[in-house]
Structures are given as C-alpha cells and as structure tokens.
mmCIF file of C-alpha atoms in Angstrom:
data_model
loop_
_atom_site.group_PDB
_atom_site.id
_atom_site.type_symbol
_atom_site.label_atom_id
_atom_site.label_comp_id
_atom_site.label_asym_id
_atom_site.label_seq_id
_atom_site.Cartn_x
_atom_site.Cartn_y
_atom_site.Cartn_z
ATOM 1 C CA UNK A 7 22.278 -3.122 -14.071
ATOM 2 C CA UNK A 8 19.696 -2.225 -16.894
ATOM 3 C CA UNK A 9 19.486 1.500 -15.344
ATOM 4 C CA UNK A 10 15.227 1.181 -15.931
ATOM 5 C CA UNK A 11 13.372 2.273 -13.308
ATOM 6 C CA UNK A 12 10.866 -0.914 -12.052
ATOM 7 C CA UNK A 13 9.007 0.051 -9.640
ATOM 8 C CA UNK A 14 5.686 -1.363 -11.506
ATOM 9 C CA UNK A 15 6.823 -4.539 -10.562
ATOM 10 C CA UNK A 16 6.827 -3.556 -7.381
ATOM 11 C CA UNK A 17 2.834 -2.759 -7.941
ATOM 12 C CA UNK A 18 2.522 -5.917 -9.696
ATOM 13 C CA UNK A 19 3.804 -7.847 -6.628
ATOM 14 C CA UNK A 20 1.748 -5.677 -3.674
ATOM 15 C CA UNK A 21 -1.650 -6.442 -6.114
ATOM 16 C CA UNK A 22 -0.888 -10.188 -6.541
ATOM 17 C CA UNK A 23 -0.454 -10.388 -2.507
ATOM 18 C CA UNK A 24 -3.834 -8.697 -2.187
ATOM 19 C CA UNK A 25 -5.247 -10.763 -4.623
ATOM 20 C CA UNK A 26 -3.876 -14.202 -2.829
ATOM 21 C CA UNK A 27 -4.613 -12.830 0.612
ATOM 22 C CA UNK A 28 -8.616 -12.409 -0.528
ATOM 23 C CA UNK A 29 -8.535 -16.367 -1.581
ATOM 24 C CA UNK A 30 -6.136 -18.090 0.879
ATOM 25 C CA UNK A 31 -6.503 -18.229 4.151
ATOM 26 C CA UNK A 32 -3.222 -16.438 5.007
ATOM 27 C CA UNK A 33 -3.181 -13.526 6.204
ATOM 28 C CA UNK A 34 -0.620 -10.616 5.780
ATOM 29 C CA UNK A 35 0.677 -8.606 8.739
ATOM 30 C CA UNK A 36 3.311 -7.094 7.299
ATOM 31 C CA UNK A 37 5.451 -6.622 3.749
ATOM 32 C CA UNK A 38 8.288 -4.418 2.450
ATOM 33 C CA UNK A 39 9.001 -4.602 -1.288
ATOM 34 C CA UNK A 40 12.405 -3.747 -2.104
ATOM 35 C CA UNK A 41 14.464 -3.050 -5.118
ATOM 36 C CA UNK A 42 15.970 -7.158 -5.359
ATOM 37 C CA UNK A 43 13.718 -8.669 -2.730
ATOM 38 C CA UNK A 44 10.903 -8.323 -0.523
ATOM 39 C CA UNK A 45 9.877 -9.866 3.000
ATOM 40 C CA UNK A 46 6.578 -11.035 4.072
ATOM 41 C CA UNK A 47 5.080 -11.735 7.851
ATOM 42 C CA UNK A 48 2.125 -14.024 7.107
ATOM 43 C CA UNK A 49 -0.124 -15.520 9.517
ATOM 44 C CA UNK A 50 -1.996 -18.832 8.849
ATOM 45 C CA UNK A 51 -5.524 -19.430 10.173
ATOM 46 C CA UNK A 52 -6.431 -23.071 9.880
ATOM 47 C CA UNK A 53 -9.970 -22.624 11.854
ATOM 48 C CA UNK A 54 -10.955 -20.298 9.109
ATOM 49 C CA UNK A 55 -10.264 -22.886 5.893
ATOM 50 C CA UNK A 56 -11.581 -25.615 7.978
ATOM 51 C CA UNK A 57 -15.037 -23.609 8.570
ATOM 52 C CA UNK A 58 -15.335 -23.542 5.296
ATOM 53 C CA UNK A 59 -17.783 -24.925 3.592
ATOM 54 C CA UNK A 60 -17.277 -27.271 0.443
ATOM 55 C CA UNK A 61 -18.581 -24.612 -2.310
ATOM 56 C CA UNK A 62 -16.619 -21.807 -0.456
ATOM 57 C CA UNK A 63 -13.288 -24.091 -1.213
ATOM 58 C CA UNK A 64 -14.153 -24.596 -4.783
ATOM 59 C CA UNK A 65 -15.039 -20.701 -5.290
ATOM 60 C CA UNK A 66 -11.901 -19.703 -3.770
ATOM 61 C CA UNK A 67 -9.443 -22.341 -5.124
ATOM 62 C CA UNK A 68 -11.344 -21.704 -9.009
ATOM 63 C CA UNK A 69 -10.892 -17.971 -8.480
ATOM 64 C CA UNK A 70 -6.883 -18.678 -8.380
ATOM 65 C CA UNK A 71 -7.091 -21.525 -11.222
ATOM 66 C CA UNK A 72 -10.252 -21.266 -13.370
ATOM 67 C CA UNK A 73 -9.091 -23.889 -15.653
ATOM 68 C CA UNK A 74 -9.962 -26.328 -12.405
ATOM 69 C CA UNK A 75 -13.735 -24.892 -12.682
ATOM 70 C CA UNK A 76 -15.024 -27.434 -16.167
ATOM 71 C CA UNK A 77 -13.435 -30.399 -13.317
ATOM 72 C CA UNK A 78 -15.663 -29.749 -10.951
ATOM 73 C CA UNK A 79 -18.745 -29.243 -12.973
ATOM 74 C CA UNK A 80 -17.846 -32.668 -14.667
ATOM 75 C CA UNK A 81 -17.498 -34.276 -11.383
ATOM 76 C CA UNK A 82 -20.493 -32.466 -10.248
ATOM 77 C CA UNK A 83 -22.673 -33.405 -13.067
ATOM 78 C CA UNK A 84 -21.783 -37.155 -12.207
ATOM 79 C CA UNK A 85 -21.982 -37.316 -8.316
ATOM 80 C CA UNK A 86 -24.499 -39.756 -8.701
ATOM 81 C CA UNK A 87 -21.370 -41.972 -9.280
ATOM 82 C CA UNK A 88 -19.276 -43.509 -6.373
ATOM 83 C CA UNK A 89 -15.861 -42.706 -8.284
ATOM 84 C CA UNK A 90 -17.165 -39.455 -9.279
ATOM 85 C CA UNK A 91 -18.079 -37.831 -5.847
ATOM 86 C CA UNK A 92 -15.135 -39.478 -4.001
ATOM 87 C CA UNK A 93 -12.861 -37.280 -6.777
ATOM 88 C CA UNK A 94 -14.787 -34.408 -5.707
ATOM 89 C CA UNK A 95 -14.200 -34.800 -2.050
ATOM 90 C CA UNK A 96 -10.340 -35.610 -2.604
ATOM 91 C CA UNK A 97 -9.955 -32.301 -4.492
ATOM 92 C CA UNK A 98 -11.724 -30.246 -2.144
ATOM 93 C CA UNK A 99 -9.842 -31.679 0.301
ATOM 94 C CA UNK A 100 -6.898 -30.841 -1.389
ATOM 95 C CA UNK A 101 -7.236 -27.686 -2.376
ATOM 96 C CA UNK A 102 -8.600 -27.068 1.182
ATOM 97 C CA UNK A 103 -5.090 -27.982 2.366
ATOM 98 C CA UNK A 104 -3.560 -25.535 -0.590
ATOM 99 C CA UNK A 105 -4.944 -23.125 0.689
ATOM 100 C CA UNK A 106 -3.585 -22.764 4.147
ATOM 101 C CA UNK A 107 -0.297 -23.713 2.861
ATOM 102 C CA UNK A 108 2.513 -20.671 2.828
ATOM 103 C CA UNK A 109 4.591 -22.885 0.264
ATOM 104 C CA UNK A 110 0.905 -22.600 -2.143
ATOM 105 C CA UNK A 111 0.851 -18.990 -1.227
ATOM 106 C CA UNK A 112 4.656 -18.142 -2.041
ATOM 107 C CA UNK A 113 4.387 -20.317 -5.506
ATOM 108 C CA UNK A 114 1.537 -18.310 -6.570
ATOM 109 C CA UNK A 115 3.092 -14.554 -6.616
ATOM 110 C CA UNK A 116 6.535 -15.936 -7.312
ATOM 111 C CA UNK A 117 5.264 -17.884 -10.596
ATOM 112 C CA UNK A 118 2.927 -15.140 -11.759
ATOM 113 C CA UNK A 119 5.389 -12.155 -11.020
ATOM 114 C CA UNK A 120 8.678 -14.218 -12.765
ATOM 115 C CA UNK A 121 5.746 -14.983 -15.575
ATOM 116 C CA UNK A 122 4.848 -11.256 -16.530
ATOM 117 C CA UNK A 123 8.529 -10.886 -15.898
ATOM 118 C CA UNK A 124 9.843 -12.713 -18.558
ATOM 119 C CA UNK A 125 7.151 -11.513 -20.784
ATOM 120 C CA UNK A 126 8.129 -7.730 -20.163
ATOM 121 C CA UNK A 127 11.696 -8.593 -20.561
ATOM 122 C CA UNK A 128 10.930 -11.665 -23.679
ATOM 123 C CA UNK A 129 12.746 -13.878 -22.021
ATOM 124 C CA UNK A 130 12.124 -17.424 -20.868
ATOM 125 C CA UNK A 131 14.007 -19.218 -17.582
ATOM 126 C CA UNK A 132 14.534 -18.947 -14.158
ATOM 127 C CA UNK A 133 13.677 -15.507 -12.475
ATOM 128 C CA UNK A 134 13.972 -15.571 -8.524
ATOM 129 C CA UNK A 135 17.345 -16.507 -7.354
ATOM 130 C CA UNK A 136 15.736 -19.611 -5.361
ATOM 131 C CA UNK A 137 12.383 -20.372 -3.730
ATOM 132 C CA UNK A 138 11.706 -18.497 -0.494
ATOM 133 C CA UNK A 139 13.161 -18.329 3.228
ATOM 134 C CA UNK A 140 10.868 -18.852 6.071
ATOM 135 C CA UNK A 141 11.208 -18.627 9.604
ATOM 136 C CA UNK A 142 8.552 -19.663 12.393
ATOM 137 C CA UNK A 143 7.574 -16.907 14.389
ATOM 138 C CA UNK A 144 6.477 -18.744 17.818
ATOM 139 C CA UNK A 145 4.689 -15.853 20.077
ATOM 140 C CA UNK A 146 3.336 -12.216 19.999
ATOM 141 C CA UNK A 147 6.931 -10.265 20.604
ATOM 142 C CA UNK A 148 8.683 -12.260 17.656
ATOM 143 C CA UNK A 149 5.672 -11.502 15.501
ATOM 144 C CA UNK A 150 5.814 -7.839 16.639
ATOM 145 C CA UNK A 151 9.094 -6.832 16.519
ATOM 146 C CA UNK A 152 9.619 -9.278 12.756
ATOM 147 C CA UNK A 153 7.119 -7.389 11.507
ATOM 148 C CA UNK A 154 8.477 -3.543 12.783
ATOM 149 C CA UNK A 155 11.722 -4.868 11.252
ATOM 150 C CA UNK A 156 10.030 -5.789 8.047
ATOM 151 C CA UNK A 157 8.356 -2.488 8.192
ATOM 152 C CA UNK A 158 11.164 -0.157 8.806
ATOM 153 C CA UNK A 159 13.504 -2.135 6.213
ATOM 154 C CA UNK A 160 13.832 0.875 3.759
ATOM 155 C CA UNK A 161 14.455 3.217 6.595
ATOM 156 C CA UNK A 162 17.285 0.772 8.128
ATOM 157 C CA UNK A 163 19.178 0.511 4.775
ATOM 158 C CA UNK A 164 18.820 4.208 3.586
ATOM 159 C CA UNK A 165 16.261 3.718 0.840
ATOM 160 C CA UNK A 166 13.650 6.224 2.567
ATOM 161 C CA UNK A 167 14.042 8.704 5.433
ATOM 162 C CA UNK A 168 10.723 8.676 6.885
ATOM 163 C CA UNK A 169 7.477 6.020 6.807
ATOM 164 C CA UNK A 170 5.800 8.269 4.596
ATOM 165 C CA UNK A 171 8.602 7.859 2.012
ATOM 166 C CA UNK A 172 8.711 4.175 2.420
ATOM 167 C CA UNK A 173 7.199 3.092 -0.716
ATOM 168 C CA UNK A 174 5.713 -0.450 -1.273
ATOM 169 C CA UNK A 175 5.439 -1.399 2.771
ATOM 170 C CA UNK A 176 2.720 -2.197 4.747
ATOM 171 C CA UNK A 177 3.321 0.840 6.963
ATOM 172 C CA UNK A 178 2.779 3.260 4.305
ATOM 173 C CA UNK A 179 -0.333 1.360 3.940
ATOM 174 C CA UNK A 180 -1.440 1.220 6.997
ATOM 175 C CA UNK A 181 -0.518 5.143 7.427
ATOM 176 C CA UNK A 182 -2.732 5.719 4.167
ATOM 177 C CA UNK A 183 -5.867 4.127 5.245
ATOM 178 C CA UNK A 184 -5.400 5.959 8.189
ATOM 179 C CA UNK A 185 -5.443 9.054 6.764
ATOM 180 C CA UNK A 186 -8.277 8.033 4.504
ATOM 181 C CA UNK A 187 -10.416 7.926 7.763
ATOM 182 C CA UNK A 188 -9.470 11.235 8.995
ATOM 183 C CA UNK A 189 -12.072 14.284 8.278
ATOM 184 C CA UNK A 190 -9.345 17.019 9.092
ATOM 185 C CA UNK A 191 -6.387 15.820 7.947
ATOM 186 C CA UNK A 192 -2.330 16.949 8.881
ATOM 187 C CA UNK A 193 -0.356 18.755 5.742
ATOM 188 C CA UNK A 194 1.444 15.611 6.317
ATOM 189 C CA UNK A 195 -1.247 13.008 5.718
ATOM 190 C CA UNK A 196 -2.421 15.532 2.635
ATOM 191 C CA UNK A 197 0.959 15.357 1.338
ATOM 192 C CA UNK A 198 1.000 11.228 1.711
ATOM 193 C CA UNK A 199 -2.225 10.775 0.059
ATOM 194 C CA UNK A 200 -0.535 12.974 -2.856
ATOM 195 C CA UNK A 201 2.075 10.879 -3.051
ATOM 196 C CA UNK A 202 2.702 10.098 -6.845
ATOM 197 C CA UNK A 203 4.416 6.797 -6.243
ATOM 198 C CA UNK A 204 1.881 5.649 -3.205
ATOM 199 C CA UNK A 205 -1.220 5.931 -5.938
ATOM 200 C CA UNK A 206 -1.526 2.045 -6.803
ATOM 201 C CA UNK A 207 -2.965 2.216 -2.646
ATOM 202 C CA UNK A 208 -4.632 5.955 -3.636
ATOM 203 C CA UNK A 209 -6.207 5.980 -6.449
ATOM 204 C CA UNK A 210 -9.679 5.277 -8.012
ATOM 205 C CA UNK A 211 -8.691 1.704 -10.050
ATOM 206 C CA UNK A 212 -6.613 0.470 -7.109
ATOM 207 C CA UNK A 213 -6.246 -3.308 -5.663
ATOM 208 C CA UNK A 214 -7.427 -2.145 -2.662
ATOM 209 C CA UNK A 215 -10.809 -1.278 -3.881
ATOM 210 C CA UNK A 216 -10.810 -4.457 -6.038
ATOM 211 C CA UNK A 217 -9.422 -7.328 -3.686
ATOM 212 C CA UNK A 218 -9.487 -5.414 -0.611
ATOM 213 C CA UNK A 219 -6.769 -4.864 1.845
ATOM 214 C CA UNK A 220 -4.368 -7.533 2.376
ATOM 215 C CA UNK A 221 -3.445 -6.521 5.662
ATOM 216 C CA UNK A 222 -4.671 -7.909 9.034
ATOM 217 C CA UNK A 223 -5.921 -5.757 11.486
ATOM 218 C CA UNK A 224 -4.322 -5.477 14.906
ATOM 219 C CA UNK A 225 -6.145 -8.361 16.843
ATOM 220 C CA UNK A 226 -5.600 -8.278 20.809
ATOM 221 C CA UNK A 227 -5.731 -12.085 20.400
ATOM 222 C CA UNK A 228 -2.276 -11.888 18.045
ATOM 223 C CA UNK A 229 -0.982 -9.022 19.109
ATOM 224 C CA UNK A 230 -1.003 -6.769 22.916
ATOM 225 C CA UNK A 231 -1.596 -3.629 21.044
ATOM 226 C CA UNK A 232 -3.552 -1.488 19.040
ATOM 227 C CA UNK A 233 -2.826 -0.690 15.417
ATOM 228 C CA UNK A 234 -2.349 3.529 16.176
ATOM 229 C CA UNK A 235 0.147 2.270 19.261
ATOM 230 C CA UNK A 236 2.345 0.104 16.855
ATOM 231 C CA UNK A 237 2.312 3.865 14.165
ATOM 232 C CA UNK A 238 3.736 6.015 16.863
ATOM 233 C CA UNK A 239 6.078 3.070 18.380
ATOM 234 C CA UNK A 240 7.555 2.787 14.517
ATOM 235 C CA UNK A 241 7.385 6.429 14.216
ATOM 236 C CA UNK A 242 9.427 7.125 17.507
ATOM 237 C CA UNK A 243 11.924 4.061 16.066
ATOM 238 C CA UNK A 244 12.272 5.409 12.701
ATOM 239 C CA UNK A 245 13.699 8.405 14.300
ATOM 240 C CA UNK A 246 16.032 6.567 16.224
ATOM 241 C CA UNK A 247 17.223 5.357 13.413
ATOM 242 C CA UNK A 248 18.271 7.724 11.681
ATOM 243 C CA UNK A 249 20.499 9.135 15.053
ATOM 244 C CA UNK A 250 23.880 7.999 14.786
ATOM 245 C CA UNK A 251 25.759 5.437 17.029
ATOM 246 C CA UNK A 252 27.256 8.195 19.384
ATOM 247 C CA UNK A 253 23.748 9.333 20.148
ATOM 248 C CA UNK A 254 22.757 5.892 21.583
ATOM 249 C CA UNK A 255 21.681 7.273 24.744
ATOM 250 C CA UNK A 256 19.357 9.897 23.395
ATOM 251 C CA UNK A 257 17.678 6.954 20.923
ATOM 252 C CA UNK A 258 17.113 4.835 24.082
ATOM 253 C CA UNK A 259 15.411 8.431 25.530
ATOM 254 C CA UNK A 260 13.275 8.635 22.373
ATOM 255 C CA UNK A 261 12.450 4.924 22.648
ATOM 256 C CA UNK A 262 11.598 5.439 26.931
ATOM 257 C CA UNK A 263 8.830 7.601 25.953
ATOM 258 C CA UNK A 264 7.191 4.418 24.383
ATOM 259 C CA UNK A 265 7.643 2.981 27.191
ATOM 260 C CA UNK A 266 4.220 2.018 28.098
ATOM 261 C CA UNK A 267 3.987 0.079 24.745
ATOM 262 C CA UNK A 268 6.554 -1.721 24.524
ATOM 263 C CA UNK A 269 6.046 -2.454 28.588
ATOM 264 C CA UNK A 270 2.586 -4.034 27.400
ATOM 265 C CA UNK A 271 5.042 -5.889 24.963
ATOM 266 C CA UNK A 272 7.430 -7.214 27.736
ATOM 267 C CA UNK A 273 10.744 -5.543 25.776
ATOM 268 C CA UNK A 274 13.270 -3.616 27.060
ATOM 269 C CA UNK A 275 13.832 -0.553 24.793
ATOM 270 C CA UNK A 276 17.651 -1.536 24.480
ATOM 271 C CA UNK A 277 16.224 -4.728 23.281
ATOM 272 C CA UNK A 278 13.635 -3.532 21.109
ATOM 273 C CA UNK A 279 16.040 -1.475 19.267
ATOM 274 C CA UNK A 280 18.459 -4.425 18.517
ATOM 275 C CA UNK A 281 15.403 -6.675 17.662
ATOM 276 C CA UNK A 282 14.361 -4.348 14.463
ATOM 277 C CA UNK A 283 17.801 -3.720 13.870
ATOM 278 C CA UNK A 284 19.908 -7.378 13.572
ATOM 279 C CA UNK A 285 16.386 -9.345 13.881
ATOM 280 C CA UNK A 286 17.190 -11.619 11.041
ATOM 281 C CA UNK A 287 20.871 -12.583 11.948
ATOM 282 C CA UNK A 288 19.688 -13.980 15.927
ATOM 283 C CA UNK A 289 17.443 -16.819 14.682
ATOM 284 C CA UNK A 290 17.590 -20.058 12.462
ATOM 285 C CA UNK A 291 13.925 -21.392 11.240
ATOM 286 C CA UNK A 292 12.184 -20.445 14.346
ATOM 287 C CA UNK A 293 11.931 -16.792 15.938
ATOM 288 C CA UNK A 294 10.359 -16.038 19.517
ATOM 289 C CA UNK A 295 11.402 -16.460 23.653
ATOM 290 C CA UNK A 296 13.644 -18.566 24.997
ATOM 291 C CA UNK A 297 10.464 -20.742 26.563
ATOM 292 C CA UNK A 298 8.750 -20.833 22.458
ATOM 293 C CA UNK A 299 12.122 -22.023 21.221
ATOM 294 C CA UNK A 300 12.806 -25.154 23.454
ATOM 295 C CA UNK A 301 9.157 -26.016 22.774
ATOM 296 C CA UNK A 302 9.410 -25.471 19.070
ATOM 297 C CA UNK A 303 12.589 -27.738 19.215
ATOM 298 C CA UNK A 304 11.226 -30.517 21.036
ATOM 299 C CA UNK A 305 7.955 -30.502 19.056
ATOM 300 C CA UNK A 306 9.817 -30.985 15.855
ATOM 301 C CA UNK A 307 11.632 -34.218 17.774
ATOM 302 C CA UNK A 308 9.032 -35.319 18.656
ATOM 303 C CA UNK A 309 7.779 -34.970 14.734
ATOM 304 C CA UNK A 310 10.647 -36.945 13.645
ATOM 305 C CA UNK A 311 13.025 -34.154 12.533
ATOM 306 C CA UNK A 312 16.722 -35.434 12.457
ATOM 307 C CA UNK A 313 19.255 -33.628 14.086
ATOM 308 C CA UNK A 314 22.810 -34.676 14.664
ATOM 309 C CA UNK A 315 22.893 -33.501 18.189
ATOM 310 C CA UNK A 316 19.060 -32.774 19.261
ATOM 311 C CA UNK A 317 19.500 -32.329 22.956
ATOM 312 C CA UNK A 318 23.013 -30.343 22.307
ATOM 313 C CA UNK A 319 21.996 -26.570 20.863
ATOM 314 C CA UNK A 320 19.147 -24.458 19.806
ATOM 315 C CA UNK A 321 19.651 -21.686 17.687
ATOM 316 C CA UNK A 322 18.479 -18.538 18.653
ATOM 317 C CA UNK A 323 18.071 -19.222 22.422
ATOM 318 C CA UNK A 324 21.216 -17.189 23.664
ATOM 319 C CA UNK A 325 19.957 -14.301 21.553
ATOM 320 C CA UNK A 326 15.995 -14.593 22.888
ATOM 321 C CA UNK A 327 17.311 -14.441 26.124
ATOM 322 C CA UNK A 328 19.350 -11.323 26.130
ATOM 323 C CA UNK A 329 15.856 -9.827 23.645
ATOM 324 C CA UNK A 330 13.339 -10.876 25.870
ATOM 325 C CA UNK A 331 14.430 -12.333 28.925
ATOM 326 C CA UNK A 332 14.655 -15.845 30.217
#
C-alpha cells in the first residue's frame, strides 16, 4: 500500500458518471465508491435513445468522442452521395446502439479513470483488475433493495457510521440535494452541507452544476415509493446495522416501524434486512422473485443461451423465495 490518501479519484470517478449519465441513455439509481472498487445500479431506457432524433445522436455521441465530429461533417457535406449518406445512417445507428449499451457506458469511465490514472502515477498498463460484473435486476424489489445495499455499503463494512459520513454514495447525494431544498435547515443537514470531503457535490465549480445530477429520481413507474420514504427506510436500516447480532430482535423492531414501506414493497422486514445485508452472495447474473427468475431463464433459452442442464437449476430461486415469497 502506497499510504497516499486518493480520494480525488474517487471525485474523478463520481464526475465521469455524471458526465456519461448526461450523454447515454443510462440512467443511475444508485453508486457507492469505495477505496478498491465501486458498484453501480444503472437503469437502461431504450424508448428514450430510440426517440431520438438523428442530430440528437450525433450531439450526444460527439460530446463523448469529438474526434468523430470532422466524420460526420465530411459525410454530411457529401450526402448528396448514395455511399456517403448510407455511412451516415450506419453510424448513427451505431452509435445509437452505443449508447444504450452498459458495456459502452462501463468502457467509458473505466478507460478514462485507468487513463488519468496512469498519468498521475507515470505509468503505462493495465489498471482495473478485470472488466466489470453485472447482474440483471428483473423487478422493482431487486432494484430496491440492490440499490439500499449499494447505498449502505460503507456503513455494512465499517467505513462510515452514519449516511451523512458515507462519502462518494448516492445517498449522501441524494441527502445533499435534499438539504439544498430546505429553507430551515437541521444542525445536521448544516453540518452535511459543511462537509469538507462532500464539496465536489457542494460547492460552486461542482459536476453537478456542470453535467447535472446523475441520479434518477424516484419514478412510481420503477419504483413503489417515494424518494423521502426510501431516506428514512435507509436511515432506520443504517441503524440496524450498526446493533449487534444479539440485538436481532430490537433491529427487526426498528425495521417494523417501516413497516408501511416496505409493506408497499411486498418484503418482510426479516427479509429486507438479509437482502441489504448478503444481497450479492443469493444471485448469479440475474436478481429479482422467484416468478422474474424462471422467466429470465427461459427467455435466455429461448435466446439460444447454452446450458448444460437448462431445465435442471436456477440460481437464485431458493434464495428469492425465502426474500420475497413464492
């Protein structure tokens, strides 16, 4: 270990994602940047790219890669010709496709973080271990309780104590433009928009202000409730934990007084807890109900996947039925 404190790469990371977020048409419910890795919930919204029209492409994919802006004004120049616009239409329809694509979206903040990177450190090579991990998340409760266990990351492995504290997620963010919108503000929302290491979200020359938020906003069409229901269900489950394991019963108490949201939800509060807890070790490639699993499976036959025993075993099914019921 170098023993040099990084954290702007952390900033370098959170601005890139708002940059990509403001081009692509991926959108990002939730992040947590950590000290060796960071997760990402993204959600992918195909009607949106495919609205768009043919210039809107080309500004969007050019704002990413301007060196693919003197292509299209050759092309442009000489649509006249058959070859010419049929290039044209190819591209955009390529880049259309880019740009709904999570693999295009992960290859542009990995490259241009491992590039500035190496050029801190004057090194050349490999930076990221490997490429990225994805996993499917097939219905509202996977989404919802990936994304608390996403949020709540720092808290779960002792980084940070509180959601306030937890630097570089999109709770803290969401918590700060909260806070932002309140005229008489708590000495605890004072003291978070103080926060020195919070200021790349605070201050004047921030990302926000440039590229705008990268987060989504709490759609009842995505998700069954609202954005200050899913603060106070996090905050009651940060508390919980940071109880012990003796003082499971009280952390289910805590988590009954929620009860109403995570009713709307369809969890159990036993289930709820164990979702944001062990959330990544229940599932293989696809994440959701016992019902979204076995269609996810069969779609994927269906698709032509291979599997060496496709009507044998699904991953994940046991565990979505002891989460969420059958």
């Amino acid at each position: 270990m170098s023993g040099k404190n990084l954290d702007h790469r952390k900033r370098w990371i959170v601005t890139r994602i708002r940059q990509l977020a403001a081009q692509f048409s991926v959108e990002v419910c939730a992040y947590a940047i950590m000290s060796n890795h960071y997760h990402l919930v993204l959600h992918v919204d195909n009607d949106q790219a495919n609205a768009w029209s043919d210039e809107e492409v080309i500004k969007r994919w050019t704002a990413l890669f301007p060196r693919n802006g003197l292509l299209i004004k050759t092309l442009q120049k000489n649509q006249k010709a058959r070859v010419a616009k049929k290039q044209l239409r190819q591209y955009i329809s390529l880049w259309r496709e880019r740009l709904m694509d999570i693999s295009w979206f992960m290859r542009c903040l990995n490259e241009t973080v491992a590039r500035q990177a190496n050029l801190e450190d004057n090194c050349k090579g490999r930076f990221w271990e490997g490429r990225f991990k994805s996993q499917a998340l097939l219905d509202e409760k996977s989404l919802l309780t990936c994304m608390a266990y996403v949020d709540l990351n720092p808290i779960r492995t002792g980084v940070s104590v509180s959601l306030d504290s937890s630097d570089f997620t999109s709770i803290q963010e969401r918590l700060i433009s909260h806070a932002k919108k309140v005229k008489n503000r708590s000495y605890r929302q004072q003291r978070l928009l103080n926060r020195r290491s919070a200021r790349h979200l605070i201050g004047r020359q921030t990302s926000v202000k440039k590229y705008g938020s990268a987060l989504q906003g709490f759609s009842r069409s995505i998700l069954p409730l609202t954005q200050q229901n899913y603060l106070e269900l996090l905050e009651t489950t940060s508390k919980v934990l940071g109880l012990t394991p003796k003082k499971r019963a009280r952390a289910i108490h805590l988590l009954e007084n929620k009860q109403s949201a995570l009713k709307n939800i369809g969890i159990s509060s036993e289930a709820w807890l164990d979702s944001v807890t062990t959330f990544n070790k229940h599932y293989s490639i696809a994440a959701g109900t016992e019902d979204s699993l076995v269609l996810f499976h069969n779609s994927r036959i269906e698709a032509g996947a291979s599997f060496k025993h496709p009507h044998k075993w699904i991953r994940g099914v046991h565990a979505a039925r002891l989460l969420y019921g059958s």
